[in-house]
Amino acid sequence: MKKKIAILGSTGSIGTQALDVIREHSDDYEAYVLTANNSVERLISQAREFQPEVVVIANEAHYASVRDALADLPIKVFAGANALCEVVQMDAIDVVLTAMVGFSGLRPTIAAIESKKTIALANKETLVVAGELITQLANRHHAPILPVDSEHSAIFQSLAGENLERITRIILTASGGPFRLLTEEEMENVTAAQALKHPNWEMGAKITIDSATMMNKGFEMIEAKWLFGVEPSQIDVHVHPESIVHSAVEFCDGSVKAQLGVPDMRLPIQYAFSYPDRKTLSGERLDLFKVGTLHFERPDFKRFDCLQIAYDAAERGGNMPCIVNAANEIVNLAFRQGRIAFPDIARLIRRAMDEATFIAQPSLESYLNTDAEVRRLVSSYL
Ligand code: MN
């Protein structure tokens, strides 16, 4: 029996690499659902190649073009955000890969958990915004959440056979991004084009900017807190420019286990599909002689205030991480559009943290309200 996989966000960077994995292991895996937001042409060509059962185009304006282009194939085509929540509940689906960007991942992920699907989680914003709600729901419905983020996959792989209660510390590695070596003055004038040149990883535009501000690492700290039940004070970000050690776990006896490899997102994606087993994967092997030396540095919380923002938000709790996420989505896009300067990203998120309505015990509805409120608020700053 092939594992049937629903890929939410199949046209993005994670989605296309997940399809590479499925292509390489077509005897084991099947792309059962493919979804995209706006990338009509790519979605159509993926659907023609992989012949999924269902395709969803989230932006309803594109429905007719997708339906017409696939009219000669027995593929069901749906449109709209609600369709995403419905298709993930289909009985045949084994694994739901959440590879869409941002807050929009929350509702479909909840629907998949409630249908007891295995979640291959690539949409970290879901855990940043609503980590407590999501982990409680996953426990109640016995829906496993398997991390696809490379750092969390490294931690997860290091935890195989271990007891979570024996963790004393997590070493969360970060490349440092393209601005690691710039001074504060130099960072005032960097452009989106410079930020989009990531030294080690090939990723989508939103996460590449988050990587340049280190908000991505801050979000990953919050993601690790929920996935592995540790406190933010137990998570130490280590800047590691080579991106070879993908993260590590320290246990109560002082032993440290890490997972290493060349930077290639197909590995964590495939591990989430094959877990608890492993499968072969084509590609470059780690050559430590070629790498030669590994470096580790303390992060600079002053130049990368977004990292500090994430720790502050996690400590405050409630809907504060949701406020930060919504503000970040707006300013990240504004920076890419050249509407604000790089240092404005952290500055405007801090302002939103001061001005948005704080809720200590948020429900799902409060998260939806907070997200909408903060998007309005931060848009008014621009
Ligand atoms: Mn990552």
Coordinates of C-alpha atoms and ligand atoms in Angstrom, one line a residue:
M1 CA 0.0 0.0 0.0
K2 CA 1.3 3.4 -1.0
K3 CA 1.2 6.1 1.6
K4 CA -1.2 8.8 0.3
I5 CA 0.1 12.3 0.9
A6 CA -1.8 15.6 0.8
I7 CA 0.6 18.4 0.1
L8 CA -0.8 21.8 1.1
G9 CA 1.3 24.3 -0.7
S10 CA 2.6 22.0 -3.4
T11 CA 4.0 24.8 -5.7
G12 CA 6.3 26.4 -3.0
S13 CA 9.8 25.4 -2.2
I14 CA 8.9 22.6 0.3
G15 CA 6.1 21.4 -1.8
T16 CA 8.1 21.0 -5.0
Q17 CA 10.9 19.2 -3.0
A18 CA 8.3 16.9 -1.4
L19 CA 7.2 16.0 -5.0
D20 CA 10.9 15.3 -5.8
V21 CA 10.8 12.8 -2.9
I22 CA 7.6 11.2 -4.1
R23 CA 9.0 11.0 -7.7
E24 CA 12.1 9.2 -6.3
H25 CA 9.9 6.8 -4.2
S26 CA 6.9 6.4 -6.4
D27 CA 6.4 2.8 -5.3
D28 CA 6.0 4.0 -1.7
Y29 CA 4.3 7.4 -1.9
E30 CA 1.5 8.9 -3.8
A31 CA 0.6 12.6 -4.1
Y32 CA -3.1 12.4 -3.3
V33 CA -3.9 16.1 -2.9
L34 CA -2.1 19.0 -4.3
T35 CA -2.9 22.6 -3.4
A36 CA -1.7 26.1 -4.3
N37 CA -2.7 29.6 -3.6
N38 CA -2.0 31.5 -6.8
S39 CA 0.6 29.5 -8.8
V40 CA -1.9 28.2 -11.4
E41 CA 0.6 27.1 -14.1
R42 CA 2.8 25.2 -11.8
L43 CA -0.2 23.5 -10.1
I44 CA -1.6 22.4 -13.4
S45 CA 1.7 20.9 -14.6
Q46 CA 2.2 19.1 -11.2
A47 CA -1.3 17.7 -11.5
R48 CA -0.7 16.4 -15.0
E49 CA 2.5 14.7 -13.9
F50 CA 1.3 13.3 -10.5
Q51 CA -2.4 12.7 -11.3
P52 CA -3.6 13.3 -7.8
E53 CA -7.2 12.5 -6.7
V54 CA -7.9 16.2 -5.8
V55 CA -6.5 19.6 -6.6
V56 CA -7.4 22.7 -4.6
I57 CA -6.7 26.3 -5.8
A58 CA -7.1 28.4 -2.7
N59 CA -7.7 31.7 -4.6
E60 CA -11.2 31.2 -6.0
A61 CA -10.5 33.7 -8.8
H62 CA -8.3 31.0 -10.5
Y63 CA -10.9 28.2 -10.2
A64 CA -12.1 28.1 -13.9
S65 CA -8.5 28.1 -15.4
V66 CA -7.5 25.2 -13.2
R67 CA -10.7 23.2 -13.8
D68 CA -10.5 23.8 -17.6
A69 CA -6.8 22.9 -17.9
L70 CA -7.5 19.5 -16.1
A71 CA -10.9 18.8 -17.7
D72 CA -9.5 15.8 -19.7
L73 CA -8.2 14.1 -16.5
P74 CA -10.2 12.4 -13.7
I75 CA -9.0 14.9 -11.1
K76 CA -11.4 16.7 -8.8
V77 CA -10.8 20.4 -8.7
F78 CA -12.0 22.6 -5.8
A79 CA -11.4 26.2 -4.8
G80 CA -11.3 28.3 -1.7
A81 CA -9.9 28.3 1.8
N82 CA -12.7 26.1 3.1
A83 CA -12.0 23.4 0.5
L84 CA -8.5 23.0 2.1
C85 CA -10.1 22.2 5.4
E86 CA -12.5 19.7 3.8
V87 CA -10.0 17.8 1.6
V88 CA -7.5 17.1 4.4
Q89 CA -10.2 15.1 6.1
M90 CA -10.6 12.6 3.2
D91 CA -10.4 9.0 4.6
A92 CA -7.7 7.8 2.1
I93 CA -5.1 10.4 3.2
D94 CA -2.3 9.1 5.5
V95 CA -0.1 12.1 5.8
V96 CA -0.8 15.9 5.5
L97 CA 2.3 17.9 4.6
T98 CA 1.5 21.5 5.7
A99 CA 3.8 23.5 3.4
M100 CA 1.8 26.6 2.9
V101 CA 3.1 30.0 4.2
G102 CA 1.9 31.9 7.3
F103 CA -1.2 32.1 9.4
S104 CA -3.3 30.5 6.6
G105 CA -1.9 27.2 7.6
L106 CA -3.7 27.2 11.0
R107 CA -7.3 26.1 10.1
P108 CA -6.4 23.3 7.6
T109 CA -3.9 21.9 10.1
I110 CA -6.5 21.9 12.8
A111 CA -8.9 20.1 10.4
A112 CA -6.3 17.5 9.6
I113 CA -5.5 16.9 13.3
E114 CA -9.2 16.4 14.1
S115 CA -9.3 13.8 11.4
K116 CA -6.4 12.0 13.1
K117 CA -4.0 12.4 10.2
T118 CA -0.2 12.3 10.6
I119 CA 1.0 15.9 10.2
A120 CA 4.3 16.5 8.5
L121 CA 4.6 20.0 9.8
A122 CA 6.4 22.5 7.6
N123 CA 4.2 25.5 8.4
K124 CA 5.9 26.7 11.6
E125 CA 3.6 29.7 11.9
T126 CA 0.9 27.2 13.1
L127 CA 2.9 26.3 16.2
V128 CA 4.1 29.9 16.7
V129 CA 0.6 31.3 16.7
A130 CA -1.3 28.5 18.5
G131 CA 1.2 26.1 19.8
E132 CA -0.7 25.2 23.0
L133 CA -4.0 24.7 21.2
I134 CA -2.4 22.6 18.4
T135 CA -0.4 20.3 20.7
Q136 CA -3.3 19.7 23.0
L137 CA -5.5 18.9 20.0
A138 CA -2.9 16.6 18.6
N139 CA -2.6 14.7 21.9
R140 CA -6.4 14.4 22.2
H141 CA -6.8 13.1 18.6
H142 CA -3.6 11.0 18.7
A143 CA -2.4 12.8 15.6
P144 CA 1.4 12.7 15.4
I145 CA 3.1 15.9 14.5
L146 CA 6.4 15.1 12.6
P147 CA 8.6 18.1 12.1
V148 CA 9.8 19.0 8.5
D149 CA 11.8 22.1 9.5
S150 CA 15.4 20.9 9.2
E151 CA 16.4 21.9 12.7
H152 CA 13.4 20.2 14.3
S153 CA 13.9 17.1 12.2
A154 CA 17.5 17.1 13.5
I155 CA 16.3 17.3 17.1
F156 CA 13.6 14.7 16.4
Q157 CA 16.1 12.3 14.9
S158 CA 18.4 12.9 17.9
L159 CA 15.6 12.0 20.2
A160 CA 14.9 8.6 18.6
G161 CA 14.8 6.1 21.5
E162 CA 15.2 8.8 24.1
N163 CA 12.9 10.1 26.9
L164 CA 11.8 13.7 26.5
E165 CA 12.1 14.2 30.2
R166 CA 15.9 13.7 30.0
I167 CA 16.4 16.7 27.8
T168 CA 18.3 19.5 29.5
R169 CA 19.0 21.8 26.6
I170 CA 18.4 22.2 22.9
I171 CA 21.1 23.6 20.7
L172 CA 19.2 25.3 17.8
T173 CA 21.6 26.1 15.0
A174 CA 21.2 29.1 12.7
S175 CA 23.2 30.0 9.6
G176 CA 23.1 33.6 10.6
G177 CA 21.7 34.6 7.2
P178 CA 23.2 37.0 4.7
F179 CA 23.7 39.9 7.2
R180 CA 25.6 38.0 9.8
L181 CA 28.8 40.0 9.4
L182 CA 27.2 43.5 8.8
T183 CA 27.4 46.4 11.3
E184 CA 24.2 48.0 12.6
E185 CA 24.9 51.0 10.3
E186 CA 25.3 48.8 7.3
M187 CA 22.1 47.0 8.1
E188 CA 20.1 50.2 7.8
N189 CA 20.5 50.3 4.0
V190 CA 20.3 46.6 2.9
T191 CA 17.8 45.8 0.2
A192 CA 15.3 42.9 -0.2
A193 CA 17.4 41.6 -3.1
Q194 CA 20.5 41.3 -0.8
A195 CA 18.3 39.6 1.9
L196 CA 17.0 37.1 -0.7
K197 CA 20.5 35.7 -1.3
H198 CA 20.7 33.1 1.4
P199 CA 24.1 31.6 1.9
N200 CA 23.1 27.9 2.4
W201 CA 19.5 27.1 1.9
E202 CA 17.1 27.6 -1.0
M203 CA 13.8 28.7 0.4
G204 CA 10.7 30.8 -0.4
A205 CA 10.8 34.6 -0.3
K206 CA 9.0 35.0 3.0
I207 CA 11.2 32.6 5.0
T208 CA 14.4 33.9 3.4
I209 CA 13.6 37.4 4.7
D210 CA 12.7 35.9 8.1
S211 CA 16.1 34.2 8.0
A212 CA 17.8 37.6 7.3
T213 CA 16.1 39.2 10.3
M214 CA 16.5 35.9 12.4
M215 CA 12.8 36.0 13.1
N216 CA 12.8 32.6 11.5
K217 CA 15.1 31.3 14.2
G218 CA 12.9 33.0 16.8
F219 CA 9.9 31.2 15.4
E220 CA 11.8 28.0 15.4
M221 CA 12.6 28.5 19.1
I222 CA 8.9 28.7 19.7
E223 CA 8.2 25.7 17.4
A224 CA 10.8 23.7 19.4
K225 CA 9.2 24.7 22.7
W226 CA 5.9 23.2 21.6
L227 CA 7.2 20.2 19.7
F228 CA 9.6 19.0 22.4
G229 CA 8.0 20.4 25.6
V230 CA 11.0 22.5 26.7
E231 CA 11.2 26.0 28.0
P232 CA 12.6 28.9 25.9
S233 CA 15.4 29.3 28.5
Q234 CA 16.5 25.7 27.6
I235 CA 16.8 26.6 23.9
D236 CA 20.2 28.1 22.9
V237 CA 20.5 29.5 19.5
H238 CA 24.0 28.9 18.1
V239 CA 25.0 30.7 14.9
H240 CA 26.7 28.0 12.7
P241 CA 27.5 29.5 9.3
E242 CA 28.3 26.1 7.6
S243 CA 24.8 24.7 8.2
I244 CA 26.2 21.2 8.7
V245 CA 25.1 20.5 12.3
H246 CA 21.3 20.9 11.8
S247 CA 20.7 21.1 15.6
A248 CA 21.5 19.1 18.8
V249 CA 20.1 17.9 22.1
E250 CA 21.8 17.8 25.4
F251 CA 20.7 15.2 27.9
C252 CA 20.8 15.1 31.7
D253 CA 24.1 13.2 31.7
G254 CA 25.8 15.8 29.6
S255 CA 25.7 13.7 26.4
V256 CA 24.9 15.8 23.3
K257 CA 23.4 14.2 20.2
A258 CA 23.2 16.0 16.9
Q259 CA 22.2 15.3 13.3
L260 CA 24.5 16.4 10.5
G261 CA 24.3 16.5 6.8
V262 CA 24.6 18.6 3.7
P263 CA 21.8 21.3 3.6
D264 CA 19.1 19.6 1.6
M265 CA 15.4 19.9 2.6
R266 CA 14.5 16.7 0.9
L267 CA 16.0 14.8 3.8
P268 CA 13.7 16.1 6.6
I269 CA 10.7 16.0 4.2
Q270 CA 11.4 12.3 3.4
Y271 CA 12.1 11.4 7.0
A272 CA 8.7 12.7 8.0
F273 CA 7.2 10.5 5.3
S274 CA 9.3 7.4 6.1
Y275 CA 9.4 7.7 9.9
P276 CA 10.2 5.6 11.9
D277 CA 12.1 4.0 9.0
R278 CA 14.6 5.5 6.6
K279 CA 14.8 5.3 2.8
T280 CA 17.6 5.9 0.4
L281 CA 17.9 9.5 -1.0
S282 CA 20.0 10.5 -4.0
G283 CA 22.3 13.5 -3.7
E284 CA 25.5 14.8 -2.3
R285 CA 27.0 13.1 0.8
L286 CA 28.5 14.9 3.7
D287 CA 32.3 15.1 3.3
L288 CA 33.8 16.3 6.6
F289 CA 37.3 16.5 5.1
K290 CA 36.0 19.0 2.5
V291 CA 34.1 21.0 5.2
G292 CA 37.2 20.9 7.3
T293 CA 36.1 23.3 10.1
L294 CA 32.8 24.0 11.8
H295 CA 32.2 27.3 13.5
F296 CA 29.8 28.3 16.3
E297 CA 29.0 31.9 17.4
R298 CA 26.7 33.5 19.9
P299 CA 23.8 35.3 18.2
D300 CA 23.8 39.1 18.4
F301 CA 20.4 39.9 20.0
K302 CA 21.0 43.6 19.5
R303 CA 21.5 43.6 15.8
F304 CA 18.9 40.9 15.4
D305 CA 16.1 42.2 17.6
C306 CA 13.6 39.9 16.0
L307 CA 15.3 37.0 17.8
Q308 CA 14.8 38.8 21.1
I309 CA 11.2 39.6 20.1
A310 CA 10.5 35.9 19.8
Y311 CA 11.9 35.1 23.3
D312 CA 9.9 38.1 24.7
A313 CA 6.7 36.9 23.0
A314 CA 7.2 33.3 24.2
E315 CA 7.7 34.6 27.7
R316 CA 4.6 36.8 27.6
G317 CA 2.6 33.9 26.2
G318 CA -1.2 34.3 25.4
N319 CA -1.8 35.7 22.0
M320 CA 1.6 37.6 21.9
P321 CA 3.3 35.2 19.5
C322 CA 0.2 35.5 17.3
I323 CA 0.6 39.3 17.4
V324 CA 4.2 39.0 16.4
N325 CA 3.5 36.6 13.6
A326 CA 0.7 38.7 12.1
A327 CA 2.9 41.9 12.3
N328 CA 5.8 40.0 10.8
E329 CA 3.8 38.8 7.9
I330 CA 2.8 42.4 7.0
V331 CA 6.2 44.0 7.5
N332 CA 8.1 41.1 5.8
L333 CA 6.0 41.7 2.7
A334 CA 6.4 45.5 3.0
F335 CA 10.2 45.1 3.1
R336 CA 10.1 42.9 0.0
Q337 CA 8.1 45.6 -1.8
G338 CA 10.7 48.2 -0.8
R339 CA 8.2 50.1 1.3
I340 CA 10.2 50.0 4.6
A341 CA 13.8 49.7 5.6
F342 CA 15.3 46.6 7.1
P343 CA 15.5 47.9 10.7
D344 CA 11.8 49.0 10.5
I345 CA 10.8 45.3 10.5
A346 CA 11.7 44.8 14.2
R347 CA 10.7 48.3 15.1
L348 CA 7.1 48.0 13.7
I349 CA 6.7 44.5 15.2
R350 CA 7.6 46.0 18.7
R351 CA 5.1 48.7 18.1
A352 CA 2.4 46.2 17.3
M353 CA 3.3 44.3 20.5
D354 CA 2.7 47.4 22.5
E355 CA -0.5 48.5 20.7
A356 CA -2.5 45.3 19.9
T357 CA -5.0 43.8 22.3
F358 CA -3.3 41.3 24.6
I359 CA -5.3 38.2 25.5
A360 CA -3.9 35.9 28.2
Q361 CA -6.0 32.8 27.5
P362 CA -6.8 32.9 23.8
S363 CA -9.3 30.6 22.0
L364 CA -9.2 29.7 18.3
E365 CA -11.5 32.6 17.7
S366 CA -9.3 35.0 19.5
Y367 CA -6.4 34.0 17.3
L368 CA -8.4 34.7 14.2
N369 CA -9.5 38.1 15.7
T370 CA -5.9 39.0 16.7
D371 CA -4.6 38.1 13.3
A372 CA -7.1 40.4 11.6
E373 CA -6.6 43.2 14.1
V374 CA -2.9 43.2 13.9
R375 CA -2.9 43.1 10.0
R376 CA -5.1 46.2 10.1
L377 CA -3.0 47.9 12.7
V378 CA 0.4 47.3 11.1
S379 CA -0.9 48.2 7.6
S380 CA -1.8 51.6 9.1
Y381 CA 1.8 52.1 10.2
L382 CA 3.1 51.8 6.6
Ligands
MN1 MN 14.6 25.8 9.6

